[in-house]
Amino acid sequence: MKYFTITELTSSATALREGIDNRPSKCAYHLLHVLVDQLLDPIREAWGEPIVVSSGYRCKQLNALIGGVKNSHHILGCAADIIAGNRADHRRLFQLIQQMQEQMTATQEAIEAKEFVASVGGGVVEAKVNGKKELLSVSIKPEAVDPEDVEMLQDLVVSAVNEALRQAGDAMEQGMAGVTG
């Protein structure tokens, strides 16, 4: 959390005035951190100027009082309304967010189309996954098959699959970091 605070995301003049406890649950608190780390801070970093949260987390009581929809993501800690100044700034900020979203989508699609291969046991077991973390294939060389030691083969398969999945996850993480900073 570089630019925003939990206090900023949970403060509400209406809640204060009406005596409503707007403290987030443990889960909502965690999701607010994710919202800031994965979305708001990268947007603020790209924007280069202050952004104000006009509405962040809302407990159910506060959400109902202000007329929010029952399934609002604000209740979960997954949404924030932001403002950046005048109308022209709002338009520019919206365009920036759209550009970032397009870049993220393109990056995600490119990584999902890639294949990641991991081999273990000196190359006797190989697993291939795609960027969607779907297992595409497992290749086992005949010399890896020992009827007396099936557990070793199982361990090799699990190890190869996990390594290929880790590669795919790392690639997605690095790709998104390249977009969001």
XYZ file of C-alpha atoms in Angstrom:
181
model
C 0.000 0.000 0.000
C 1.956 2.907 -1.355
C -0.568 5.672 -2.011
C -3.755 4.639 -0.184
C -4.672 3.626 3.359
C -7.342 1.392 4.863
C -8.628 4.428 6.763
C -9.089 6.289 3.479
C -10.908 3.321 1.961
C -13.273 2.881 4.898
C -13.989 6.441 6.004
C -17.538 7.629 5.460
C -19.149 10.864 6.562
C -22.544 9.123 6.375
C -21.385 6.265 8.593
C -19.963 8.755 11.091
C -23.119 10.893 11.083
C -25.410 7.848 11.446
C -23.226 6.061 14.005
C -22.570 3.086 11.724
C -19.523 0.918 12.397
C -17.918 0.686 8.965
C -14.900 -1.391 9.963
C -14.215 -4.144 7.423
C -14.224 -7.826 8.302
C -10.929 -9.680 8.214
C -11.750 -10.930 4.695
C -12.770 -7.466 3.441
C -9.617 -6.014 5.016
C -7.521 -8.493 3.028
C -9.444 -7.748 -0.184
C -8.927 -4.007 0.338
C -5.188 -4.643 0.446
C -5.435 -6.611 -2.801
C -7.527 -3.818 -4.362
C -4.869 -1.260 -3.490
C -1.825 -3.366 -4.365
C -3.163 -4.758 -7.641
C -5.298 -1.894 -8.908
C -5.349 1.456 -7.147
C -1.612 1.870 -6.539
C -0.704 0.901 -10.138
C -3.335 3.325 -11.463
C -2.028 6.078 -9.199
C 1.554 5.300 -10.241
C 0.633 5.518 -13.932
C -1.459 8.660 -13.374
C 1.400 10.456 -11.628
C -0.877 12.736 -9.607
C -3.092 12.325 -6.534
C -6.305 10.335 -6.836
C -9.019 10.576 -4.183
C -11.193 7.662 -3.094
C -14.729 9.068 -2.915
C -16.261 5.743 -1.870
C -14.498 2.581 -0.802
C -15.537 -0.170 1.582
C -19.142 -0.085 2.805
C -20.626 -2.412 5.402
C -24.056 -3.785 4.467
C -25.858 -1.302 6.723
C -24.072 1.688 5.184
C -24.526 0.356 1.667
C -28.292 -0.026 2.218
C -28.567 3.444 3.773
C -26.943 5.174 0.798
C -28.997 3.129 -1.691
C -26.198 0.899 -2.966
C -27.131 -2.293 -4.786
C -27.317 -5.380 -2.559
C -24.497 -7.164 -4.374
C -22.149 -4.149 -4.496
C -18.480 -5.022 -4.600
C -17.966 -2.190 -2.107
C -19.412 -4.527 0.567
C -16.723 -7.093 -0.165
C -13.850 -4.620 -0.212
C -13.330 -5.116 -3.945
C -14.366 -1.706 -5.280
C -13.550 1.953 -4.896
C -14.884 5.030 -6.625
C -12.085 7.447 -7.451
C -11.864 11.053 -8.545
C -8.953 12.963 -10.013
C -10.006 16.576 -10.216
C -12.109 18.171 -12.930
C -14.126 16.546 -15.734
C -11.223 16.628 -18.176
C -9.040 14.852 -15.608
C -11.758 12.257 -15.040
C -11.900 11.595 -18.774
C -8.116 11.298 -19.013
C -7.993 9.000 -15.984
C -10.731 6.817 -17.455
C -8.801 6.608 -20.737
C -5.632 5.673 -18.849
C -7.488 2.917 -16.991
C -8.916 1.628 -20.287
C -5.420 1.569 -21.809
C -4.042 -0.298 -18.792
C -6.922 -2.774 -18.988
C -6.276 -3.350 -22.697
C -2.565 -3.901 -22.020
C -3.350 -6.319 -19.201
C -5.795 -8.246 -21.388
C -3.299 -8.460 -24.246
C -0.535 -9.570 -21.877
C -2.793 -12.149 -20.250
C -3.902 -13.549 -23.610
C -0.310 -13.761 -24.848
C 0.832 -15.612 -21.736
C -2.200 -17.912 -21.767
C -1.274 -18.938 -25.320
C 2.288 -19.869 -24.329
C 3.389 -23.333 -23.322
C 5.659 -24.064 -20.380
C 7.649 -27.274 -20.159
C 9.444 -28.700 -17.169
C 11.436 -31.890 -17.011
C 12.705 -33.714 -13.936
C 14.713 -36.790 -13.134
C 17.299 -36.000 -15.754
C 14.606 -35.562 -18.406
C 12.757 -38.856 -17.853
C 9.510 -37.066 -16.969
C 8.307 -33.963 -18.749
C 5.148 -31.922 -18.147
C 3.710 -29.279 -20.454
C 1.151 -26.687 -19.345
C -0.226 -23.565 -20.953
C -0.457 -20.098 -19.483
C -3.986 -20.867 -18.319
C -2.338 -23.438 -16.037
C -3.966 -26.313 -17.902
C -1.989 -29.526 -18.114
C -1.422 -30.277 -21.810
C 0.737 -33.371 -21.639
C 2.944 -35.589 -19.546
C 5.754 -37.500 -21.184
C 7.423 -40.422 -19.415
C 10.445 -42.205 -20.865
C 10.352 -45.992 -20.543
C 13.430 -46.080 -18.301
C 11.460 -44.083 -15.674
C 8.952 -46.901 -15.277
C 9.977 -49.275 -12.504
C 7.102 -51.505 -11.333
C 8.959 -51.889 -8.038
C 9.086 -48.122 -7.426
C 5.814 -46.573 -8.604
C 6.052 -43.911 -5.896
C 9.212 -42.487 -7.453
C 7.470 -42.120 -10.810
C 4.459 -40.474 -9.161
C 6.761 -38.041 -7.366
C 8.531 -37.198 -10.626
C 5.211 -36.517 -12.395
C 3.977 -34.291 -9.571
C 7.305 -32.445 -9.493
C 7.315 -31.845 -13.254
C 3.705 -30.629 -13.291
C 4.261 -28.321 -10.327
C 7.385 -26.834 -11.897
C 5.611 -26.192 -15.210
C 2.696 -24.577 -13.345
C 5.151 -22.429 -11.365
C 6.746 -21.260 -14.632
C 3.334 -20.324 -16.034
C 2.410 -18.469 -12.832
C 5.716 -16.605 -12.747
C 5.303 -15.576 -16.379
C 1.817 -14.211 -15.695
C 3.004 -12.360 -12.596
C 5.949 -10.820 -14.438
C 3.770 -9.914 -17.415
C 1.221 -8.135 -15.234
C 3.977 -6.373 -13.291
C 5.237 -5.036 -16.604
C 1.849 -3.431 -17.211
C 1.058 -2.216 -13.706
C 4.552 -1.240 -12.632
